[in-house]
Amino acid sequence: MDRRGVKFFNTLGRRLEPFEPLEPGKVGIYTCGPTVYNTVHIGNLRTFLFEDLLCRSLRFLGFEVTQIMNLTDVDDKTIRGAFEKGLALDVYTAPFIASFAADLATLNVVPAAAYPRATQHIDGMQAIITRLLASGYAYESDGSVWFRIAADDDYGKLSGFRKDEARVGERVASDEYETEDVRDFVLWKGVKPGEPSWPSPWGPGRPGWHIECSAMSAAFLGETFDIHCGGVDNLFPHHENEIAQSESANGVPFVRTWLHSEHLIVDGQKMSKSLGNFYTLGDLLARGISPRALRYLLISVHYRQKLNFTFAGLDGARAALTRIDDFIDRVENAAIAQGHEEEKLSVKVEALISGFSAGLADDLNVSAALASLFDFVREVNGMIDRRELGAGDGERILAALRQIDSALGVIFMPWGTAAAGDGEPSPSDVEIESAIAARKAARAAKNFAESDRIRDDLAARGVVLEDSPQGTRWKRR
Ligand code: AMP
Ligand code: ZN
Protein backbone atom coordinates (compact mmCIF):
# COMPACT_ATOMS: atom_id res chain seq x y z
CA MET A 1 0.00 0.00 0.00
CA ASP A 2 1.13 3.54 -0.65
CA ARG A 3 1.99 5.58 2.41
CA ARG A 4 2.28 8.79 0.42
CA GLY A 5 -0.71 10.99 -0.13
CA VAL A 6 -2.27 10.54 3.30
CA LYS A 7 -3.95 13.73 4.49
CA PHE A 8 -5.54 14.66 7.80
CA PHE A 9 -7.52 17.62 9.05
CA ASN A 10 -5.28 18.88 11.84
CA THR A 11 -7.25 20.65 14.57
CA LEU A 12 -4.05 22.58 15.31
CA GLY A 13 -4.28 25.13 12.51
CA ARG A 14 -7.64 23.77 11.29
CA ARG A 15 -6.55 22.67 7.87
CA LEU A 16 -6.14 19.57 5.77
CA GLU A 17 -2.43 18.68 5.73
CA PRO A 18 -0.24 15.98 4.22
CA PHE A 19 0.60 13.48 6.96
CA GLU A 20 4.25 12.73 7.57
CA PRO A 21 5.28 10.99 10.78
CA LEU A 22 8.46 11.99 12.60
CA GLU A 23 10.05 8.68 11.68
CA PRO A 24 9.20 7.51 8.15
CA GLY A 25 6.68 4.69 8.15
CA LYS A 26 6.15 4.66 11.93
CA VAL A 27 3.31 6.40 13.73
CA GLY A 28 2.88 7.03 17.46
CA ILE A 29 -0.73 7.73 18.48
CA TYR A 30 -2.01 8.76 21.88
CA THR A 31 -5.73 8.40 22.44
CA CYS A 32 -7.37 9.73 25.60
CA GLY A 33 -9.09 6.78 27.19
CA PRO A 34 -12.16 6.60 29.39
CA THR A 35 -12.58 7.98 32.86
CA VAL A 36 -13.36 4.73 34.60
CA TYR A 37 -16.08 5.96 36.96
CA ASN A 38 -18.91 4.09 35.21
CA THR A 39 -19.66 1.94 32.17
CA VAL A 40 -18.86 3.70 28.89
CA HIS A 41 -21.81 4.58 26.64
CA ILE A 42 -22.00 4.17 22.87
CA GLY A 43 -21.09 7.86 22.42
CA ASN A 44 -17.74 7.17 24.05
CA LEU A 45 -17.52 4.02 21.94
CA ARG A 46 -17.97 6.06 18.78
CA THR A 47 -14.76 7.90 19.63
CA PHE A 48 -12.91 4.68 20.47
CA LEU A 49 -14.10 3.09 17.22
CA PHE A 50 -12.95 6.13 15.24
CA GLU A 51 -9.52 5.66 16.83
CA ASP A 52 -9.59 1.95 16.00
CA LEU A 53 -10.49 2.76 12.38
CA LEU A 54 -7.65 5.31 12.30
CA CYS A 55 -5.04 2.83 13.55
CA ARG A 56 -6.30 0.02 11.33
CA SER A 57 -6.40 2.35 8.31
CA LEU A 58 -2.86 3.60 8.85
CA ARG A 59 -1.69 -0.02 9.05
CA PHE A 60 -3.66 -0.85 5.91
CA LEU A 61 -1.91 2.09 4.21
CA GLY A 62 1.49 0.66 5.16
CA PHE A 63 2.43 2.36 8.45
CA GLU A 64 3.63 0.69 11.60
CA VAL A 65 1.38 2.04 14.36
CA THR A 66 1.91 2.24 18.12
CA GLN A 67 -1.29 3.24 19.87
CA ILE A 68 -1.36 4.14 23.55
CA MET A 69 -4.65 4.61 25.38
CA ASN A 70 -4.67 5.78 28.98
CA LEU A 71 -7.23 4.97 31.62
CA THR A 72 -8.15 7.90 33.84
CA ASP A 73 -8.45 6.09 37.16
CA VAL A 74 -7.96 9.12 39.38
CA ASP A 75 -9.79 12.44 38.84
CA ASP A 76 -12.73 14.37 40.28
CA LYS A 77 -15.33 11.87 39.02
CA THR A 78 -13.61 8.63 40.08
CA ILE A 79 -12.83 10.08 43.52
CA ARG A 80 -16.43 11.26 43.97
CA GLY A 81 -17.79 7.85 42.88
CA ALA A 82 -15.48 5.89 45.19
CA PHE A 83 -16.30 8.21 48.08
CA GLU A 84 -20.06 7.82 47.57
CA LYS A 85 -19.76 4.02 47.52
CA GLY A 86 -17.32 3.97 50.44
CA LEU A 87 -14.78 2.02 48.38
CA ALA A 88 -11.03 2.34 47.84
CA LEU A 89 -10.37 4.04 44.50
CA ASP A 90 -8.87 0.95 42.82
CA VAL A 91 -11.69 -1.29 44.05
CA TYR A 92 -14.22 1.19 42.69
CA THR A 93 -12.59 1.54 39.23
CA ALA A 94 -11.69 -2.16 38.65
CA PRO A 95 -15.10 -3.34 37.32
CA PHE A 96 -15.32 -0.35 34.95
CA ILE A 97 -11.86 -1.11 33.56
CA ALA A 98 -12.94 -4.74 33.02
CA SER A 99 -16.22 -3.80 31.33
CA PHE A 100 -14.40 -1.33 29.07
CA ALA A 101 -11.98 -4.07 27.95
CA ALA A 102 -14.92 -6.41 27.29
CA ASP A 103 -16.75 -3.73 25.23
CA LEU A 104 -13.68 -3.17 23.06
CA ALA A 105 -13.28 -6.92 22.48
CA THR A 106 -16.98 -7.29 21.64
CA LEU A 107 -16.70 -4.50 19.07
CA ASN A 108 -13.61 -6.07 17.47
CA VAL A 109 -11.27 -3.22 18.41
CA VAL A 110 -7.58 -4.02 17.90
CA PRO A 111 -6.00 -3.65 21.35
CA ALA A 112 -3.66 -0.70 21.91
CA ALA A 113 0.02 -1.40 22.63
CA ALA A 114 -0.58 -0.32 26.24
CA TYR A 115 -3.38 0.95 28.48
CA PRO A 116 -1.46 2.87 31.16
CA ARG A 117 -3.37 3.89 34.26
CA ALA A 118 -2.91 7.34 35.73
CA THR A 119 -2.32 5.93 39.23
CA GLN A 120 0.75 4.07 37.89
CA HIS A 121 2.39 7.26 36.55
CA ILE A 122 2.29 9.66 39.49
CA ASP A 123 6.13 9.97 39.45
CA GLY A 124 6.16 11.10 35.81
CA MET A 125 3.48 13.71 36.57
CA GLN A 126 5.46 15.02 39.54
CA ALA A 127 8.60 15.26 37.41
CA ILE A 128 6.81 17.52 34.89
CA ILE A 129 5.33 19.66 37.68
CA THR A 130 8.79 20.05 39.23
CA ARG A 131 10.15 21.34 35.90
CA LEU A 132 7.20 23.73 35.49
CA LEU A 133 7.79 25.14 38.97
CA ALA A 134 11.51 25.58 38.32
CA SER A 135 10.87 27.53 35.13
CA GLY A 136 8.15 29.79 36.51
CA TYR A 137 5.25 28.22 34.59
CA ALA A 138 3.76 26.93 37.82
CA TYR A 139 3.33 28.13 41.39
CA GLU A 140 2.21 26.74 44.72
CA SER A 141 -0.78 28.13 46.52
CA ASP A 142 -3.32 26.77 49.04
CA GLY A 143 -1.45 23.45 49.26
CA SER A 144 -1.86 22.86 45.51
CA VAL A 145 0.24 23.60 42.41
CA TRP A 146 -1.20 25.68 39.56
CA PHE A 147 -0.26 26.36 35.94
CA ARG A 148 0.32 30.06 35.30
CA ILE A 149 -1.47 30.82 32.02
CA ALA A 150 0.02 34.32 31.79
CA ALA A 151 3.50 32.75 31.46
CA ASP A 152 2.55 30.69 28.40
CA ASP A 153 2.70 32.86 25.27
CA ASP A 154 0.81 30.58 22.92
CA TYR A 155 -1.86 29.31 25.31
CA GLY A 156 -5.05 28.89 23.29
CA LYS A 157 -3.43 27.87 20.00
CA LEU A 158 -5.40 24.63 19.71
CA SER A 159 -8.87 25.81 20.71
CA GLY A 160 -8.57 29.34 19.33
CA PHE A 161 -9.24 30.69 22.78
CA ARG A 162 -7.89 34.24 23.26
CA LYS A 163 -5.57 34.43 26.19
CA ASP A 164 -6.45 38.04 26.90
CA GLU A 165 -9.91 36.76 27.85
CA ALA A 166 -8.48 34.63 30.65
CA ARG A 167 -9.09 35.67 34.23
CA VAL A 168 -5.45 36.38 35.06
CA GLY A 169 -4.34 35.51 38.58
CA GLU A 170 -7.55 33.58 39.36
CA ARG A 171 -7.65 29.80 39.66
CA VAL A 172 -9.90 26.90 38.70
CA ALA A 173 -9.61 23.67 40.66
CA SER A 174 -12.05 21.43 38.77
CA ASP A 175 -10.87 19.09 36.00
CA GLU A 176 -13.51 20.25 33.52
CA TYR A 177 -14.67 23.80 32.76
CA GLU A 178 -15.87 26.01 29.90
CA THR A 179 -14.00 28.64 27.88
CA GLU A 180 -15.78 31.39 29.85
CA ASP A 181 -13.98 30.09 32.87
CA VAL A 182 -10.34 30.14 31.82
CA ARG A 183 -8.13 30.67 34.81
CA ASP A 184 -4.88 29.18 36.09
CA PHE A 185 -5.60 25.46 36.23
CA VAL A 186 -4.54 22.89 38.78
CA LEU A 187 -1.58 20.53 38.29
CA TRP A 188 -1.47 19.00 41.75
CA LYS A 189 -4.35 19.13 44.20
CA GLY A 190 -3.59 19.19 47.93
CA VAL A 191 -5.31 16.36 49.80
CA LYS A 192 -8.85 16.80 51.12
CA PRO A 193 -10.38 14.68 53.90
CA GLY A 194 -11.53 11.29 52.64
CA GLU A 195 -9.66 11.55 49.33
CA PRO A 196 -6.85 9.27 48.17
CA SER A 197 -3.43 10.93 48.11
CA TRP A 198 0.18 10.40 47.16
CA PRO A 199 3.22 12.01 48.82
CA SER A 200 4.85 14.82 46.86
CA PRO A 201 7.39 17.63 47.33
CA TRP A 202 4.36 19.92 47.79
CA GLY A 203 2.67 17.78 50.39
CA PRO A 204 0.23 14.87 49.98
CA GLY A 205 -2.26 15.22 47.18
CA ARG A 206 -3.26 13.92 43.77
CA PRO A 207 -2.81 14.98 40.16
CA GLY A 208 -5.14 17.17 38.10
CA TRP A 209 -6.63 15.39 35.08
CA HIS A 210 -4.65 17.19 32.37
CA ILE A 211 -1.16 16.43 33.71
CA GLU A 212 -1.99 12.72 33.55
CA CYS A 213 -2.02 12.63 29.75
CA SER A 214 1.09 14.85 29.44
CA ALA A 215 2.98 12.31 31.58
CA MET A 216 1.63 9.07 30.12
CA SER A 217 2.04 10.14 26.48
CA ALA A 218 5.69 11.14 27.08
CA ALA A 219 6.39 7.89 28.95
CA PHE A 220 5.36 5.78 25.95
CA LEU A 221 5.75 7.97 22.86
CA GLY A 222 8.35 10.59 23.80
CA GLU A 223 8.09 14.36 24.27
CA THR A 224 7.08 14.91 20.63
CA PHE A 225 4.87 12.43 18.83
CA ASP A 226 2.70 12.13 15.75
CA ILE A 227 -1.02 11.97 16.48
CA HIS A 228 -3.19 12.76 19.48
CA CYS A 229 -6.94 12.01 19.38
CA GLY A 230 -10.05 12.46 21.44
CA GLY A 231 -13.66 13.53 21.14
CA VAL A 232 -14.32 17.23 20.45
CA ASP A 233 -15.23 17.82 24.09
CA ASN A 234 -11.61 16.96 24.99
CA LEU A 235 -10.29 19.83 22.86
CA PHE A 236 -10.82 22.44 25.56
CA PRO A 237 -9.67 22.56 28.29
CA HIS A 238 -8.07 19.09 28.36
CA HIS A 239 -5.95 19.11 25.21
CA GLU A 240 -5.19 22.82 25.36
CA ASN A 241 -3.84 22.28 28.87
CA GLU A 242 -1.87 19.19 27.84
CA ILE A 243 -0.09 21.32 25.22
CA ALA A 244 0.57 24.10 27.75
CA GLN A 245 2.07 21.68 30.29
CA SER A 246 4.11 19.54 27.91
CA GLU A 247 5.55 22.31 25.74
CA SER A 248 6.33 24.58 28.70
CA ALA A 249 8.08 21.73 30.53
CA ASN A 250 9.93 20.19 27.58
CA GLY A 251 10.61 23.15 25.28
CA VAL A 252 9.73 21.10 22.18
CA PRO A 253 6.49 20.74 20.17
CA PHE A 254 4.14 18.24 21.84
CA VAL A 255 1.97 16.77 19.08
CA ARG A 256 2.19 17.20 15.31
CA THR A 257 -1.36 16.23 14.32
CA TRP A 258 -4.46 16.60 16.47
CA LEU A 259 -7.58 14.70 15.39
CA HIS A 260 -10.93 15.22 17.09
CA SER A 261 -14.04 13.17 16.46
CA GLU A 262 -17.52 14.62 16.58
CA HIS A 263 -20.15 13.43 18.99
CA LEU A 264 -22.78 10.79 18.83
CA ILE A 265 -25.97 12.75 19.41
CA VAL A 266 -29.54 11.91 20.37
CA ASP A 267 -32.35 14.33 19.41
CA GLY A 268 -29.79 17.02 18.64
CA GLN A 269 -27.94 16.71 21.95
CA LYS A 270 -24.64 15.08 22.85
CA MET A 271 -25.14 11.58 24.24
CA SER A 272 -23.89 11.87 27.81
CA LYS A 273 -24.24 10.45 31.27
CA SER A 274 -25.24 13.81 32.69
CA LEU A 275 -28.18 14.23 30.25
CA GLY A 276 -29.31 10.64 30.86
CA ASN A 277 -29.85 10.12 27.09
CA PHE A 278 -27.41 7.26 26.67
CA TYR A 279 -27.24 3.57 25.83
CA THR A 280 -24.42 1.30 26.86
CA LEU A 281 -23.32 -1.59 24.68
CA GLY A 282 -24.95 -3.91 27.23
CA ASP A 283 -28.29 -2.06 26.81
CA LEU A 284 -28.18 -2.68 23.06
CA LEU A 285 -27.11 -6.33 23.36
CA ALA A 286 -30.03 -6.89 25.73
CA ARG A 287 -32.32 -5.59 22.98
CA GLY A 288 -30.88 -8.16 20.59
CA ILE A 289 -28.76 -5.68 18.64
CA SER A 290 -25.71 -7.25 17.05
CA PRO A 291 -22.35 -5.65 17.95
CA ARG A 292 -21.46 -6.01 14.28
CA ALA A 293 -24.35 -3.74 13.23
CA LEU A 294 -23.34 -1.23 15.90
CA ARG A 295 -19.72 -1.25 14.78
CA TYR A 296 -20.78 -0.71 11.18
CA LEU A 297 -23.07 2.18 12.10
CA LEU A 298 -20.50 3.91 14.28
CA ILE A 299 -17.62 3.70 11.80
CA SER A 300 -19.62 4.42 8.66
CA VAL A 301 -20.10 8.15 9.27
CA HIS A 302 -17.09 10.44 8.81
CA TYR A 303 -15.47 11.17 12.16
CA ARG A 304 -15.84 14.95 11.80
CA GLN A 305 -19.60 14.74 11.33
CA LYS A 306 -22.09 14.43 14.15
CA LEU A 307 -23.81 11.06 14.10
CA ASN A 308 -27.46 11.00 15.11
CA PHE A 309 -28.16 7.70 16.85
CA THR A 310 -31.42 5.95 15.89
CA PHE A 311 -32.63 2.37 15.72
CA ALA A 312 -33.51 2.98 12.07
CA GLY A 313 -29.80 3.75 11.56
CA LEU A 314 -28.97 0.34 13.05
CA ASP A 315 -31.44 -1.27 10.63
CA GLY A 316 -29.62 0.47 7.77
CA ALA A 317 -26.29 -0.88 9.05
CA ARG A 318 -27.74 -4.37 9.24
CA ALA A 319 -29.08 -4.09 5.68
CA ALA A 320 -25.64 -3.02 4.40
CA LEU A 321 -24.02 -5.99 6.15
CA THR A 322 -26.62 -8.39 4.81
CA ARG A 323 -25.78 -7.15 1.34
CA ILE A 324 -22.11 -7.95 1.91
CA ASP A 325 -22.89 -11.35 3.50
CA ASP A 326 -25.20 -12.30 0.63
CA PHE A 327 -22.47 -11.29 -1.77
CA ILE A 328 -19.92 -13.51 0.01
CA ASP A 329 -22.38 -16.43 -0.13
CA ARG A 330 -22.88 -15.88 -3.85
CA VAL A 331 -19.12 -15.72 -4.46
CA GLU A 332 -18.57 -18.93 -2.49
CA ASN A 333 -21.27 -20.72 -4.48
CA ALA A 334 -20.78 -19.11 -7.91
CA ALA A 335 -20.73 -21.34 -10.97
CA ILE A 336 -17.29 -21.43 -12.57
CA ALA A 337 -17.12 -20.53 -16.25
CA GLN A 338 -14.59 -22.04 -18.63
CA GLY A 339 -12.47 -19.68 -20.73
CA HIS A 340 -13.36 -16.57 -18.73
CA GLU A 341 -11.43 -13.28 -19.08
CA GLU A 342 -9.09 -13.08 -16.14
CA GLU A 343 -8.24 -9.37 -16.46
CA LYS A 344 -11.85 -8.41 -16.06
CA LEU A 345 -11.82 -9.36 -12.38
CA SER A 346 -8.30 -7.99 -11.87
CA VAL A 347 -9.42 -4.56 -13.05
CA LYS A 348 -12.29 -4.61 -10.58
CA VAL A 349 -10.11 -5.78 -7.67
CA GLU A 350 -7.58 -3.05 -8.45
CA ALA A 351 -10.34 -0.43 -8.58
CA LEU A 352 -11.62 -1.65 -5.21
CA ILE A 353 -8.23 -1.51 -3.49
CA SER A 354 -7.23 1.83 -4.99
CA GLY A 355 -10.63 3.47 -4.40
CA PHE A 356 -10.77 2.15 -0.87
CA SER A 357 -7.20 3.29 -0.10
CA ALA A 358 -7.76 6.73 -1.62
CA GLY A 359 -10.88 7.18 0.51
CA LEU A 360 -9.10 6.30 3.76
CA ALA A 361 -6.04 8.38 2.84
CA ASP A 362 -8.30 11.41 2.38
CA ASP A 363 -8.76 12.24 6.07
CA LEU A 364 -10.39 8.85 6.68
CA ASN A 365 -13.21 9.41 4.21
CA VAL A 366 -14.97 6.20 5.06
CA SER A 367 -18.01 7.00 2.89
CA ALA A 368 -15.80 7.09 -0.20
CA ALA A 369 -14.05 3.90 0.91
CA LEU A 370 -17.38 2.10 1.46
CA ALA A 371 -18.70 3.41 -1.86
CA SER A 372 -15.84 1.65 -3.65
CA LEU A 373 -16.73 -1.55 -1.76
CA PHE A 374 -20.40 -1.40 -2.78
CA ASP A 375 -19.44 -0.57 -6.39
CA PHE A 376 -17.32 -3.71 -6.36
CA VAL A 377 -20.17 -5.77 -4.89
CA ARG A 378 -22.57 -4.53 -7.58
CA GLU A 379 -20.16 -5.14 -10.45
CA VAL A 380 -19.05 -8.58 -9.31
CA ASN A 381 -22.66 -9.57 -8.66
CA GLY A 382 -23.21 -8.69 -12.33
CA MET A 383 -20.30 -10.94 -13.30
CA ILE A 384 -21.78 -13.78 -11.25
CA ASP A 385 -25.16 -13.26 -12.98
CA ARG A 386 -23.43 -13.48 -16.35
CA ARG A 387 -21.41 -16.54 -15.20
CA GLU A 388 -18.13 -14.73 -15.79
CA LEU A 389 -16.14 -15.97 -12.78
CA GLY A 390 -13.39 -18.49 -13.39
CA ALA A 391 -11.49 -20.94 -11.21
CA GLY A 392 -9.62 -19.07 -8.46
CA ASP A 393 -11.64 -15.88 -8.88
CA GLY A 394 -13.74 -16.56 -5.80
CA GLU A 395 -10.61 -16.82 -3.66
CA ARG A 396 -9.22 -13.61 -5.19
CA ILE A 397 -12.43 -11.77 -4.34
CA LEU A 398 -12.40 -13.05 -0.78
CA ALA A 399 -8.72 -12.14 -0.40
CA ALA A 400 -9.51 -8.56 -1.52
CA LEU A 401 -12.36 -8.37 0.99
CA ARG A 402 -10.10 -9.68 3.75
CA GLN A 403 -7.54 -7.04 2.81
CA ILE A 404 -9.96 -4.13 3.12
CA ASP A 405 -11.48 -5.68 6.23
CA SER A 406 -8.14 -5.31 7.99
CA ALA A 407 -9.17 -1.62 8.05
CA LEU A 408 -12.92 -1.99 8.62
CA GLY A 409 -12.96 -4.94 11.00
CA VAL A 410 -16.61 -5.57 10.22
CA ILE A 411 -16.94 -7.83 7.17
CA PHE A 412 -15.47 -10.93 8.79
CA MET A 413 -16.30 -9.82 12.28
CA PRO A 414 -17.16 -12.87 14.33
CA TRP A 415 -20.85 -12.20 14.76
CA GLY A 416 -24.04 -12.72 12.76
CA THR A 417 -26.29 -9.77 11.88
CA ALA A 418 -29.57 -11.59 12.28
CA ALA A 419 -30.34 -10.19 15.71
CA ALA A 420 -30.12 -6.52 14.82
CA GLY A 421 -33.30 -4.54 14.98
CA ASP A 422 -35.70 -7.16 13.67
CA GLY A 423 -38.11 -6.47 16.49
CA GLU A 424 -37.57 -9.80 18.21
CA PRO A 425 -34.76 -9.89 20.75
CA SER A 426 -32.61 -12.91 20.05
CA PRO A 427 -30.89 -13.68 23.33
CA SER A 428 -29.34 -16.86 22.02
CA ASP A 429 -27.27 -14.96 19.42
CA VAL A 430 -26.20 -12.56 22.09
CA GLU A 431 -25.26 -15.42 24.36
CA ILE A 432 -23.06 -16.87 21.62
CA GLU A 433 -21.45 -13.52 20.98
CA SER A 434 -20.61 -12.93 24.60
CA ALA A 435 -19.26 -16.47 24.91
CA ILE A 436 -16.98 -15.77 21.93
CA ALA A 437 -15.85 -12.50 23.54
CA ALA A 438 -15.13 -14.35 26.78
CA ARG A 439 -13.19 -17.00 24.86
CA LYS A 440 -11.15 -14.29 23.11
CA ALA A 441 -10.34 -12.74 26.49
CA ALA A 442 -9.38 -16.17 27.89
CA ARG A 443 -7.08 -16.79 24.94
CA ALA A 444 -5.52 -13.36 25.31
CA ALA A 445 -4.83 -14.25 28.96
CA LYS A 446 -3.38 -17.60 27.76
CA ASN A 447 -6.06 -19.44 29.72
CA PHE A 448 -6.49 -22.13 27.08
CA ALA A 449 -8.34 -24.54 29.37
CA GLU A 450 -11.08 -21.93 29.75
CA SER A 451 -11.13 -21.05 26.03
CA ASP A 452 -11.46 -24.76 25.15
CA ARG A 453 -14.21 -25.16 27.69
CA ILE A 454 -16.17 -22.32 26.10
CA ARG A 455 -15.70 -23.78 22.61
CA ASP A 456 -16.79 -27.27 23.75
CA ASP A 457 -19.75 -25.85 25.59
CA LEU A 458 -20.91 -24.04 22.44
CA ALA A 459 -20.29 -27.15 20.34
CA ALA A 460 -22.44 -29.19 22.71
CA ARG A 461 -25.23 -26.67 22.07
CA GLY A 462 -24.89 -26.96 18.30
CA VAL A 463 -22.72 -23.90 17.61
CA VAL A 464 -19.54 -24.36 15.64
CA LEU A 465 -16.69 -21.83 15.82
CA GLU A 466 -14.32 -21.19 12.96
CA ASP A 467 -11.10 -19.34 13.78
CA SER A 468 -9.30 -17.43 11.06
CA PRO A 469 -6.71 -14.64 11.02
CA GLN A 470 -9.67 -12.21 10.75
CA GLY A 471 -11.33 -13.49 13.90
CA THR A 472 -13.89 -16.10 14.88
CA ARG A 473 -17.08 -16.78 12.93
CA TRP A 474 -19.86 -19.01 14.17
CA LYS A 475 -22.45 -21.23 12.59
CA ARG A 476 -25.36 -23.22 13.88
CA ARG A 477 -25.11 -26.88 12.97
P1 AMP B 1 -14.63 10.44 29.12
O1 AMP B 1 -14.68 9.10 29.78
O2 AMP B 1 -15.74 11.35 29.53
O3 AMP B 1 -13.27 11.11 29.26
O4 AMP B 1 -14.85 10.18 27.56
C1 AMP B 1 -14.11 9.24 26.84
C2 AMP B 1 -14.08 9.65 25.38
O5 AMP B 1 -15.39 9.66 24.83
C3 AMP B 1 -13.52 11.07 25.16
O6 AMP B 1 -12.63 11.03 24.06
C4 AMP B 1 -14.74 11.90 24.86
O7 AMP B 1 -14.41 12.98 24.02
C5 AMP B 1 -15.62 10.89 24.14
N1 AMP B 1 -17.07 11.19 24.17
C6 AMP B 1 -17.84 11.55 25.23
N2 AMP B 1 -19.14 11.71 24.86
C7 AMP B 1 -19.20 11.42 23.52
C8 AMP B 1 -20.25 11.39 22.54
N3 AMP B 1 -21.53 11.66 22.85
N4 AMP B 1 -19.92 11.06 21.27
C9 AMP B 1 -18.64 10.76 20.94
N5 AMP B 1 -17.60 10.78 21.81
C10 AMP B 1 -17.87 11.09 23.10
ZN1 ZN C 1 -6.30 12.81 27.95
XYZ file of C-alpha atoms in Angstrom, residues 56 102-109 281 285 289-296 321-322 325 409-420 428-441 458 465-466 470-475:
57
model
C -6.305 0.016 11.333
C -14.924 -6.405 27.286
C -16.752 -3.734 25.233
C -13.677 -3.171 23.058
C -13.285 -6.923 22.479
C -16.985 -7.294 21.641
C -16.696 -4.497 19.069
C -13.613 -6.073 17.473
C -11.271 -3.220 18.411
C -23.320 -1.593 24.679
C -27.106 -6.327 23.364
C -28.757 -5.675 18.641
C -25.706 -7.247 17.052
C -22.348 -5.650 17.946
C -21.459 -6.011 14.284
C -24.346 -3.740 13.226
C -23.344 -1.228 15.896
C -19.715 -1.251 14.785
C -20.779 -0.712 11.179
C -24.021 -5.986 6.150
C -26.623 -8.393 4.812
C -22.895 -11.350 3.499
C -12.962 -4.942 10.997
C -16.605 -5.572 10.223
C -16.942 -7.834 7.168
C -15.471 -10.934 8.786
C -16.300 -9.818 12.284
C -17.158 -12.875 14.334
C -20.851 -12.203 14.762
C -24.038 -12.724 12.764
C -26.287 -9.768 11.882
C -29.570 -11.588 12.282
C -30.340 -10.193 15.710
C -30.117 -6.522 14.818
C -29.337 -16.859 22.023
C -27.265 -14.963 19.423
C -26.196 -12.556 22.087
C -25.257 -15.417 24.356
C -23.065 -16.873 21.621
C -21.455 -13.523 20.985
C -20.609 -12.925 24.602
C -19.258 -16.473 24.911
C -16.978 -15.772 21.934
C -15.846 -12.501 23.538
C -15.127 -14.354 26.785
C -13.192 -16.995 24.860
C -11.155 -14.292 23.109
C -10.335 -12.740 26.486
C -20.911 -24.041 22.443
C -16.695 -21.828 15.823
C -14.317 -21.185 12.959
C -9.670 -12.214 10.747
C -11.329 -13.495 13.903
C -13.887 -16.101 14.876
C -17.078 -16.778 12.928
C -19.855 -19.010 14.169
C -22.448 -21.230 12.586
